[in-house]
mmCIF file of C-alpha atoms in Angstrom:
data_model
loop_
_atom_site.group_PDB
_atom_site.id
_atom_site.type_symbol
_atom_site.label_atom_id
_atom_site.label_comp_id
_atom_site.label_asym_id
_atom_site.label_seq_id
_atom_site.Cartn_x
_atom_site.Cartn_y
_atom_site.Cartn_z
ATOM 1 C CA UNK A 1 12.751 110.012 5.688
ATOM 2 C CA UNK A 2 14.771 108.198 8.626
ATOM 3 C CA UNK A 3 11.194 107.328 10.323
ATOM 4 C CA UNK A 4 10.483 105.703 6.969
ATOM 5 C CA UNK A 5 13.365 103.656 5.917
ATOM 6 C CA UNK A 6 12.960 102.246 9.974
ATOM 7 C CA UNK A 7 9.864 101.266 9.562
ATOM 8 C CA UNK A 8 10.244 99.772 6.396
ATOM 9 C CA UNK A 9 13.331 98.037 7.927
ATOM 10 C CA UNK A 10 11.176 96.720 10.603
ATOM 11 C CA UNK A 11 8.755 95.440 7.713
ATOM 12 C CA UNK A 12 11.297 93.538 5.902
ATOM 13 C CA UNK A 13 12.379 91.781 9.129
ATOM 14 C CA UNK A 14 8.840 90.748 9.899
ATOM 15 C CA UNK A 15 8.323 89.663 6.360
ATOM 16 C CA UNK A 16 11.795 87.411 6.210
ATOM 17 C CA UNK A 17 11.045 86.142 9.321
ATOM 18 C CA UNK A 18 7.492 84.897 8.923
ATOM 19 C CA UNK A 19 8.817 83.609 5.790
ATOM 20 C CA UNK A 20 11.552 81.173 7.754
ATOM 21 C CA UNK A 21 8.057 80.127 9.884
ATOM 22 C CA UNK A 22 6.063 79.258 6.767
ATOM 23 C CA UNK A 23 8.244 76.223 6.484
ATOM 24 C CA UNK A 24 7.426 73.199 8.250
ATOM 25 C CA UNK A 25 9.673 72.156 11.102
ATOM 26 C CA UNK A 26 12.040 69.583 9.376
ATOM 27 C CA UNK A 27 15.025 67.954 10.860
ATOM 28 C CA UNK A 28 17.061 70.577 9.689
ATOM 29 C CA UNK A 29 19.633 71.459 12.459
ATOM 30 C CA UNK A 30 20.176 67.698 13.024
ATOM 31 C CA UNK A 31 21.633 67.490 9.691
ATOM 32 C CA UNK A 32 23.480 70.412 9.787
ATOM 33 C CA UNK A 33 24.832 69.760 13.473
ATOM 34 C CA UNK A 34 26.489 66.584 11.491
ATOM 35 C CA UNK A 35 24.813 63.629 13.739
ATOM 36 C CA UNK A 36 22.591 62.026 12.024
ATOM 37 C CA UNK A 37 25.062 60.102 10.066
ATOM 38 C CA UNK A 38 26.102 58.548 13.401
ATOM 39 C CA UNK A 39 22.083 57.195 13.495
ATOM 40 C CA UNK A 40 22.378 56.262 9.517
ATOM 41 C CA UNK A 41 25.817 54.618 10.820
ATOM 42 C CA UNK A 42 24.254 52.377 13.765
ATOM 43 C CA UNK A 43 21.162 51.568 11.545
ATOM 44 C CA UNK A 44 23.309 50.503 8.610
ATOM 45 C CA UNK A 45 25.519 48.670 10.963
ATOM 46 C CA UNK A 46 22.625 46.795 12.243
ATOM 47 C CA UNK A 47 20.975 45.471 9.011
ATOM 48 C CA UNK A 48 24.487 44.525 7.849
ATOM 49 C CA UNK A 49 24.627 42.248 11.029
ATOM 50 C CA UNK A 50 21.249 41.202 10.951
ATOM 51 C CA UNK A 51 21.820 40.097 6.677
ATOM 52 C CA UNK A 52 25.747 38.448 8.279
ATOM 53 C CA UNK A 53 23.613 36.163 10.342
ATOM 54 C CA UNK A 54 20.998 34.917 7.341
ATOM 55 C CA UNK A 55 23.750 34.595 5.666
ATOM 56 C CA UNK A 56 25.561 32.478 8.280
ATOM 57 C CA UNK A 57 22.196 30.359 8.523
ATOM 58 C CA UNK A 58 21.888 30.002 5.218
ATOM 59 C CA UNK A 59 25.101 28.102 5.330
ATOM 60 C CA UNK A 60 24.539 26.190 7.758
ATOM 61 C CA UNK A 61 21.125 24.583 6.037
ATOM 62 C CA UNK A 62 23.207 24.401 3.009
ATOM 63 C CA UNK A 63 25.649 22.066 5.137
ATOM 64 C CA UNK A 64 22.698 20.119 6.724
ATOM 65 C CA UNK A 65 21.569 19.734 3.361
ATOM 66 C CA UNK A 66 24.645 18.170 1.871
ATOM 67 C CA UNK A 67 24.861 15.944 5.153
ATOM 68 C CA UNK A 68 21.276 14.701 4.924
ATOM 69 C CA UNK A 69 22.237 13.942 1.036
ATOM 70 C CA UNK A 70 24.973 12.211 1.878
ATOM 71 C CA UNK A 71 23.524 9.962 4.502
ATOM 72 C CA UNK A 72 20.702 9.183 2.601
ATOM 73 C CA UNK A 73 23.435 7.462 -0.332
ATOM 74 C CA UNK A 74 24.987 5.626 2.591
ATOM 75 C CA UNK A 75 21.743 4.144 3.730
ATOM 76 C CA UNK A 76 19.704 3.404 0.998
ATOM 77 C CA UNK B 1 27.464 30.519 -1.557
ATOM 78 C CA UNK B 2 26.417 30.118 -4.933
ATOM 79 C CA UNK B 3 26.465 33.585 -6.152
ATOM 80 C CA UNK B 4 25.018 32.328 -9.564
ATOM 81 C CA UNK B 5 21.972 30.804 -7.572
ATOM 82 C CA UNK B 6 21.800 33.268 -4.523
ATOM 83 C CA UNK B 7 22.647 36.814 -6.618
ATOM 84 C CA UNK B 8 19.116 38.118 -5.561
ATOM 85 C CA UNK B 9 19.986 37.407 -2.268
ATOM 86 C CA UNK B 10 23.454 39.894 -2.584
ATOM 87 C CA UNK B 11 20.560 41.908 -4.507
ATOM 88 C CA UNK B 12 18.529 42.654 -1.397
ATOM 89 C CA UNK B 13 21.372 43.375 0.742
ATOM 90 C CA UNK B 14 22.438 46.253 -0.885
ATOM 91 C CA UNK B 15 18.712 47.380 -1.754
ATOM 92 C CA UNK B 16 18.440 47.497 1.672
ATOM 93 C CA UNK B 17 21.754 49.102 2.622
ATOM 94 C CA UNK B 18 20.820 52.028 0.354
ATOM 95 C CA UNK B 19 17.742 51.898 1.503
ATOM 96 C CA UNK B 20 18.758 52.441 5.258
ATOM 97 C CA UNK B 21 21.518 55.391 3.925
ATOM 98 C CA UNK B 22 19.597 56.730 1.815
ATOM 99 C CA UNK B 23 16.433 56.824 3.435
ATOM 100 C CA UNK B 24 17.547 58.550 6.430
ATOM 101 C CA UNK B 25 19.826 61.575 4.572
ATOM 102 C CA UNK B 26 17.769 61.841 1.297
ATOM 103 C CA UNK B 27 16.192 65.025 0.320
ATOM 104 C CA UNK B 28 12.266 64.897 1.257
ATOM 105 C CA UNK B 29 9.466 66.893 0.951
ATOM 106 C CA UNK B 30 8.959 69.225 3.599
ATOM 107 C CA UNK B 31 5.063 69.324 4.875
ATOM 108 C CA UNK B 32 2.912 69.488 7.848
ATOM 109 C CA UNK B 33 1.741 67.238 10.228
ATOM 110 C CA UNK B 34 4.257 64.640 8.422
ATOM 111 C CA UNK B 35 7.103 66.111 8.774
ATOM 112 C CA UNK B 36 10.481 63.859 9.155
ATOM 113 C CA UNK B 37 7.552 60.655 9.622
ATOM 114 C CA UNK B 38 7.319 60.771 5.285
ATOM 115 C CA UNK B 39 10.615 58.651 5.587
ATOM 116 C CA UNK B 40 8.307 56.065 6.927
ATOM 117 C CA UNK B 41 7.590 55.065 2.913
ATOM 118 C CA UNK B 42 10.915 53.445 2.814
ATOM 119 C CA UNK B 43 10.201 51.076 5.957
ATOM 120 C CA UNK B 44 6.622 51.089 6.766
ATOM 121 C CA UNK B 45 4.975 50.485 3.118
ATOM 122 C CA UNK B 46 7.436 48.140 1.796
ATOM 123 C CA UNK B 47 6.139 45.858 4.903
ATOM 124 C CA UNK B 48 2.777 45.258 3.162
ATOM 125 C CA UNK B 49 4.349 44.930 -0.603
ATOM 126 C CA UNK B 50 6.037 42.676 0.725
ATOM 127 C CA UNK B 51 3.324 40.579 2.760
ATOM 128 C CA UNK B 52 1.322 41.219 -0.128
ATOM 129 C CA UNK B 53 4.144 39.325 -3.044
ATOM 130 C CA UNK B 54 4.415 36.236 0.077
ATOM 131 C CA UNK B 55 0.771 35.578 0.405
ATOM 132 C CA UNK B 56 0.577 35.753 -3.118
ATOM 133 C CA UNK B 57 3.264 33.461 -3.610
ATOM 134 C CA UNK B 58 1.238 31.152 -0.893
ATOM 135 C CA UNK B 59 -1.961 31.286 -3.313
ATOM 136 C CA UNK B 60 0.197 30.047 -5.755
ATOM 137 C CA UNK B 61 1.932 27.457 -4.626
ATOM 138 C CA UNK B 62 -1.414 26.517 -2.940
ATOM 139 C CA UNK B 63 -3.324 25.934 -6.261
ATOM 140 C CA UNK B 64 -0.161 24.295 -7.498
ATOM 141 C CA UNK B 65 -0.608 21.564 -5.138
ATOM 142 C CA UNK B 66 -4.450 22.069 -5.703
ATOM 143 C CA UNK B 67 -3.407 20.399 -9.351
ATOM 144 C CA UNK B 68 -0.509 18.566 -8.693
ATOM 145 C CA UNK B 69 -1.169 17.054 -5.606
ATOM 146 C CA UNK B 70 2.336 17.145 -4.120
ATOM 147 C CA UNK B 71 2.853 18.250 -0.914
ATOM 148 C CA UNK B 72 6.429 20.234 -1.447
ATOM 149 C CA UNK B 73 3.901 22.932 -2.990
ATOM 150 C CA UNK B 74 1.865 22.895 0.078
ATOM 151 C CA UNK B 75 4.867 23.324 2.140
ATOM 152 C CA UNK B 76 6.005 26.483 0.424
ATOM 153 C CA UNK B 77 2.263 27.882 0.754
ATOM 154 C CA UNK B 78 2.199 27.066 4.207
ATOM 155 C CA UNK B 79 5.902 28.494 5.040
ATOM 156 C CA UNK B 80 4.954 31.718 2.568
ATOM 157 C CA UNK B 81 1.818 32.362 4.534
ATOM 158 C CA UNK B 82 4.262 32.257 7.479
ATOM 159 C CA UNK B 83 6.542 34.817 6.810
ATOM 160 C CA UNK B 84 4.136 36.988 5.020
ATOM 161 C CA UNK B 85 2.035 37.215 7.690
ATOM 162 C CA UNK B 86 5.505 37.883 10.232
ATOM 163 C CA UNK B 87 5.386 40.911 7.358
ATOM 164 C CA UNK B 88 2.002 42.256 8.136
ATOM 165 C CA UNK B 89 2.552 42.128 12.006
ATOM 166 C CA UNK B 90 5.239 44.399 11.598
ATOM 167 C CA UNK B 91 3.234 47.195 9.281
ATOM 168 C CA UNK B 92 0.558 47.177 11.686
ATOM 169 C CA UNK B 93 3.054 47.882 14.759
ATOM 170 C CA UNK B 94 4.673 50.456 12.470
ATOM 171 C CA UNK B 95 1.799 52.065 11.180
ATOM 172 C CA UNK B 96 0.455 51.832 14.508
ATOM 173 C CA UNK B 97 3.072 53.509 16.024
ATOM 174 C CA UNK B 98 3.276 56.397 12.690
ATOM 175 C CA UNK B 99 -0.710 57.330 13.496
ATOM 176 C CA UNK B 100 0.100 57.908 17.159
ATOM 177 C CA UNK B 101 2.505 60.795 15.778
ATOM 178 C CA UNK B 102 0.322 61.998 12.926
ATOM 179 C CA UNK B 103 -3.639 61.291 13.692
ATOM 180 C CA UNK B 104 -3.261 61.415 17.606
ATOM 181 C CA UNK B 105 -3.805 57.334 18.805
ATOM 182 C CA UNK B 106 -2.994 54.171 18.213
ATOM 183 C CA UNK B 107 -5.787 53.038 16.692
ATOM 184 C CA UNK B 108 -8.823 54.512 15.338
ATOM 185 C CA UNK B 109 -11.703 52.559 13.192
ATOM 186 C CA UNK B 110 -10.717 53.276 9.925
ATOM 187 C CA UNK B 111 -11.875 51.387 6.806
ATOM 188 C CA UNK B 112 -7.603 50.640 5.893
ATOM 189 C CA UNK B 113 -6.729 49.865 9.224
ATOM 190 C CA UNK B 114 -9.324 47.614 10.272
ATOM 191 C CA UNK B 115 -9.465 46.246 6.837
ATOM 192 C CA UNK B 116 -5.487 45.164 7.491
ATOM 193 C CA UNK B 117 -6.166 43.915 11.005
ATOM 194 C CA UNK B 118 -9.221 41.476 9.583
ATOM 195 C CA UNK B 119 -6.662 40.539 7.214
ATOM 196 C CA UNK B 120 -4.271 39.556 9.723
ATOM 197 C CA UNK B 121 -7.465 37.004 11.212
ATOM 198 C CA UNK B 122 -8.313 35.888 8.501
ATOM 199 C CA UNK B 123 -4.260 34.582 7.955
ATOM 200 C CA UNK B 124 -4.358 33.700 11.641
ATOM 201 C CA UNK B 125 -7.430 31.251 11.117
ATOM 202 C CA UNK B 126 -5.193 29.878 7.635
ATOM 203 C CA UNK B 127 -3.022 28.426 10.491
ATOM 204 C CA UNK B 128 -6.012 27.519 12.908
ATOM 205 C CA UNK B 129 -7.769 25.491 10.026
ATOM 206 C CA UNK B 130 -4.709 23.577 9.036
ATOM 207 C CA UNK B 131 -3.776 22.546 12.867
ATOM 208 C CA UNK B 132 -7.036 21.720 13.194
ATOM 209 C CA UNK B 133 -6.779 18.435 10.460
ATOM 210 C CA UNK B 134 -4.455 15.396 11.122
ATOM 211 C CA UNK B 135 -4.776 14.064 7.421
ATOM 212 C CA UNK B 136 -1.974 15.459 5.433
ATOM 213 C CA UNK B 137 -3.006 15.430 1.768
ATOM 214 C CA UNK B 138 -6.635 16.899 3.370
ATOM 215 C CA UNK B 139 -5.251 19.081 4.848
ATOM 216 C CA UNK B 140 -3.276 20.560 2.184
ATOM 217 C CA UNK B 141 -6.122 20.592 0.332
ATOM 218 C CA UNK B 142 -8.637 22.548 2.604
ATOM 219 C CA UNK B 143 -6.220 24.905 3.154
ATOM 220 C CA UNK B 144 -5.269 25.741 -0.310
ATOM 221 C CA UNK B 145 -8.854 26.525 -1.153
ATOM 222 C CA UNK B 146 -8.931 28.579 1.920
ATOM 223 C CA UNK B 147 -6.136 30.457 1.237
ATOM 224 C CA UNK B 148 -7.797 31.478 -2.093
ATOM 225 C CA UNK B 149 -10.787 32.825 -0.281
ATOM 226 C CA UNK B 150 -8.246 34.843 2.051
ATOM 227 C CA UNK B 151 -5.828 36.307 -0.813
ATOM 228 C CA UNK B 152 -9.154 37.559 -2.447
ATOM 229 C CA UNK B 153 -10.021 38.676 0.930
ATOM 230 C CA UNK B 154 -6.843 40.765 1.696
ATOM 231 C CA UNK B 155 -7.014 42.196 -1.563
ATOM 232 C CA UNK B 156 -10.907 43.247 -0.685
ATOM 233 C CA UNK B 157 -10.088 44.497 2.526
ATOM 234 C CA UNK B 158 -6.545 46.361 2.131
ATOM 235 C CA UNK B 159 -6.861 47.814 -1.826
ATOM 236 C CA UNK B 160 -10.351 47.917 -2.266
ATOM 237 C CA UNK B 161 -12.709 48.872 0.661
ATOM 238 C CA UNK B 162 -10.277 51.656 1.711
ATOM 239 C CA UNK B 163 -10.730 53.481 -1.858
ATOM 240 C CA UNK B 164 -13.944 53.355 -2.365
ATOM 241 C CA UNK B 165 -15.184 54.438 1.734
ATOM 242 C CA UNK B 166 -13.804 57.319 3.072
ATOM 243 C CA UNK B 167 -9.976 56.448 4.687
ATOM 244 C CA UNK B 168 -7.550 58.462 6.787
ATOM 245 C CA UNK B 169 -4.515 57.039 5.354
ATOM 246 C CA UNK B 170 -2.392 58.587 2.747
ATOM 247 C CA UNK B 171 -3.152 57.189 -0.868
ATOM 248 C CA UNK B 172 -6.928 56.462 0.212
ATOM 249 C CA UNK B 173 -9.993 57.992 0.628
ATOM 250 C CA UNK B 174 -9.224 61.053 -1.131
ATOM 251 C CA UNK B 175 -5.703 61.716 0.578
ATOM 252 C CA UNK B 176 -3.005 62.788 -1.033
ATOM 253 C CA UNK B 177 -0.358 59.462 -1.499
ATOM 254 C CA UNK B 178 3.127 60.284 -1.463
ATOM 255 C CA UNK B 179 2.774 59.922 -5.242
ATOM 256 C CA UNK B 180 1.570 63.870 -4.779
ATOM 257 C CA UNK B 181 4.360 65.036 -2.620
ATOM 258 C CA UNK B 182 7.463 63.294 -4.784
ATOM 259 C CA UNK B 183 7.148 66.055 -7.182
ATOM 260 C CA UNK B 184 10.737 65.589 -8.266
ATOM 261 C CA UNK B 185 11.102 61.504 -7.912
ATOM 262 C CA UNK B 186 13.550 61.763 -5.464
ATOM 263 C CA UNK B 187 11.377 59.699 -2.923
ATOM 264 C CA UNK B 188 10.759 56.839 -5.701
ATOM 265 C CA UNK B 189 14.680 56.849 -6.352
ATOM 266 C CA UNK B 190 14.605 55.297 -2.444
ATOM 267 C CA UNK B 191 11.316 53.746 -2.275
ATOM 268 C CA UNK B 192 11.538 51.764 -5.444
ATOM 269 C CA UNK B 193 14.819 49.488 -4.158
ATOM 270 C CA UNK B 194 13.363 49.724 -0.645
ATOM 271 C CA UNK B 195 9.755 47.606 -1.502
ATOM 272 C CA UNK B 196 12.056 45.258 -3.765
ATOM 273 C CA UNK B 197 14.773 44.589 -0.928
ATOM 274 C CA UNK B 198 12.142 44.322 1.486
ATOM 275 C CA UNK B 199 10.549 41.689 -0.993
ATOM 276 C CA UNK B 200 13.520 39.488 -1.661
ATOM 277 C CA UNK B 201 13.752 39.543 2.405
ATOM 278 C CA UNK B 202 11.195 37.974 2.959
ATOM 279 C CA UNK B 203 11.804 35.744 0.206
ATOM 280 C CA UNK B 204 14.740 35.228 1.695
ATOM 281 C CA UNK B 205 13.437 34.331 5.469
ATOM 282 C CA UNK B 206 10.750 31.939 3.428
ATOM 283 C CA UNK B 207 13.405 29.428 1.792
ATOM 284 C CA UNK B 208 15.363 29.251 4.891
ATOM 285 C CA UNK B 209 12.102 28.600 6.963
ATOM 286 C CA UNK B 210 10.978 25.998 3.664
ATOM 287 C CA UNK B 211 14.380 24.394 3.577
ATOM 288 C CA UNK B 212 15.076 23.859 7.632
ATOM 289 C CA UNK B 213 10.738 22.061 7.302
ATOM 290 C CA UNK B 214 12.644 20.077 4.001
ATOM 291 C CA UNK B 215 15.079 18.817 6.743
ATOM 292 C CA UNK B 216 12.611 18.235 9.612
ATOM 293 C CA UNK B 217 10.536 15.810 6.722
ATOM 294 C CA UNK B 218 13.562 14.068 5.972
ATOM 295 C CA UNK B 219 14.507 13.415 9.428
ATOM 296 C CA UNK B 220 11.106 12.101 10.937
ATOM 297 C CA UNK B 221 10.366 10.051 7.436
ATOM 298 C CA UNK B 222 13.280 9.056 5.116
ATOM 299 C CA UNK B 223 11.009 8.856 2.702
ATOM 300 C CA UNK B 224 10.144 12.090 1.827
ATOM 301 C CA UNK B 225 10.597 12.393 -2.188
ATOM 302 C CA UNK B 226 10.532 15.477 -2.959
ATOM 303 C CA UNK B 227 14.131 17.208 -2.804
ATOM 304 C CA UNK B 228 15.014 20.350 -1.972
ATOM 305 C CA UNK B 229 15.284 23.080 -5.120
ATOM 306 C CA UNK B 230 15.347 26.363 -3.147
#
C-alpha cells in the first residue's frame, strides 16, 4: 500500500510538473518581480517627450506663420 | 493650440500613451516561437498602416493636383510620400530585427518581405524622378501619375503577392495572423488605438513637414498664393 501511494505520489509530481513545461516561456517572473513597470515607465516617459517637442514645433510654425502673415500686410 | 482644430492631435497622444502602457503589461497570448515578440502588433504593424493611409493620402492629393492644377496639392503629395515612406523604413528595421528572433536572420527572400523592400524603391525612385525635372508644374505632373503606378504597386506587392504565394509572415501564406491568437479581443483592445495613433502621427509629422515647405515658398517667392490650411 505505502509502495503504491509513493509511486503514485511520484506520478502526480511528474504530471504537475510537465504540465508547468507545456507552457511557453513568457515573461512571467519579470512581471511578477514588479520591474517591468519601470521599462513601461521610461518608454512612456519617452513618447511623452518626444509628442512635448512636436508639440513645441508645432508652435513655433504656428508663430512663423502668423509672422510671415503679418509681414506680408505690411509689404504688399 | 487650437484644441478645436488640433483635437486629433491630443487624440494620438493618448492613443499612443495607452498604447505604450498598455502594450507592454496587457494580457497576451502565450505561444511558441513568439513568445513576449506578439507585443510587436502594437509597434511593428501599425508602421505599415500607417505608411500605407500617407501614401494613400499622397495618391490623393496627387490626382487632386492632376485636376486642379495647383501646386499646394502637389506639395502635400510630395511631403506625404515623405513621411510615409520615413514609416516604411522603420517596419522594415523592426520587422527586420523581429525575424532575427523568430525565423533565425535578418533577411530571408520571402514574397512579403521583398515585396515591402521593392516597395520602398519604387518610393525611393518617386523622389529620384521628381529631382530629376526643373519645371515645376511638369514636374508635379509626372510625378502624380507616377505615384499612381506606385500606390497600385505597393498594394500589389505588400497585400496581394504575399497571399496568394506562399509567405513566412504571420497573416500570409497560410499563417496564422494574430487575428487567430486574440481569441478573447484583448490584443485588438491595444492594437486598434495603436494603428490609429500611429496614423494621426504621421499625419501629424506630414503638416509640420507641409507647413515649414509653406514657409520656405513664401520666403524664396512672395508670391506664392496658396495659403496655408493645415
Amino acid at each position: 500500500m505505502k509502495r503504491i501511494l509513493t509511486f503514485l505520489f511520484f506520478v502526480l509530481t511528474v504530471i504537475s510538473m510537465s504540465a508547468q513545461d507545456a507552457r511557453p516561456e513568457m515573461a512571467d517572473t519579470l512581471r511578477s518581480s514588479g520591474k517591468i513597470y519601470v521599462v513601461v515607465c521610461v518608454a512612456a516617459i519617452v513618447l511623452c517627450g518626444l509628442i512635448v517637442y512636436l508639440v513645441t514645433i508645432d508652435r513655433k510654425i504656428s508663430r512663423l506663420e502668423k509672422e510671415m502673415a503679418s509681414q506680408k500686410k505690411q509689404t504688399p | 493650440m487650437n484644441i478645436k482644430k488640433n483635437w486629433w492631435k491630443i487624440l494620438a497622444s493618448v492613443c499612443l500613451l495607452y498604447t505604450v502602457i498598455e502594450g507592454f503589461i496587457g494580457e497576451v497570448p502565450a505561444r511558441e516561437i513568439l513568445n513576449e515578440t506578439i507585443r510587436n502588433l502594437y509597434f511593428h504593424v501599425p508602421m505599415w498602416f500607417g505608411m500605407m493611409t500617407l501614401l494613400f493620402i499622397s495618391v490623393i492629393y496627387g490626382i487632386r493636383h492632376l485636376r486642379n492644377g495647383r501646386m499646394r496639392d502637389d506639395l502635400i503629395a510630395r511631403e506625404s510620400a515623405h513621411a510615409g515612406v520615413a514609416m516604411g523604413i522603420l517596419g522594415l528595421i523592426t520587422g527586420s530585427l523581429w525575424a532575427r528572433y523568430t525565423w533565425g536572420t535578418w533577411w530571408t527572400s520571402d514574397t512579403k518581405l521583398n515585396g515591402a523592400a521593392i516597395t520602398m524603391l519604387i518610393y525611393f525612385a518617386y523622389f529620384v524622378l521628381r529631382g530629376s525635372v526643373e519645371d515645376e508644374q511638369k514636374r508635379a505632373r509626372l510625378s502624380a501619375v507616377y505615384s499612381i503606378f506606385a500606390f497600385v504597386m505597393m498594394m500589389v506587392f505588400i497585400m496581394i503577392l504575399p497571399r496568394m504565394e506562399d509567405s513566412l509572415h504571420p497573416g500570409n501564406g497560410g499563417n496564422p495572423g494574430f487575428s487567430k491568437y486574440d481569441l478573447d479581443s484583448k490584443m485588438r483592445m491595444v492594437f486598434y488605438p495603436a494603428v490609429l495613433g500611429w496614423i494621426l502621427l504621421g499625419v501629424w509629422i506630414m503638416t509640420i513637414r507641409v507647413r515649414i515647405a509653406t514657409l520656405e515658398n513664401q520666403l524664396h517667392e512672395p508670391t506664392f498664393t496658396d495659403h496655408p490650411t493645415l
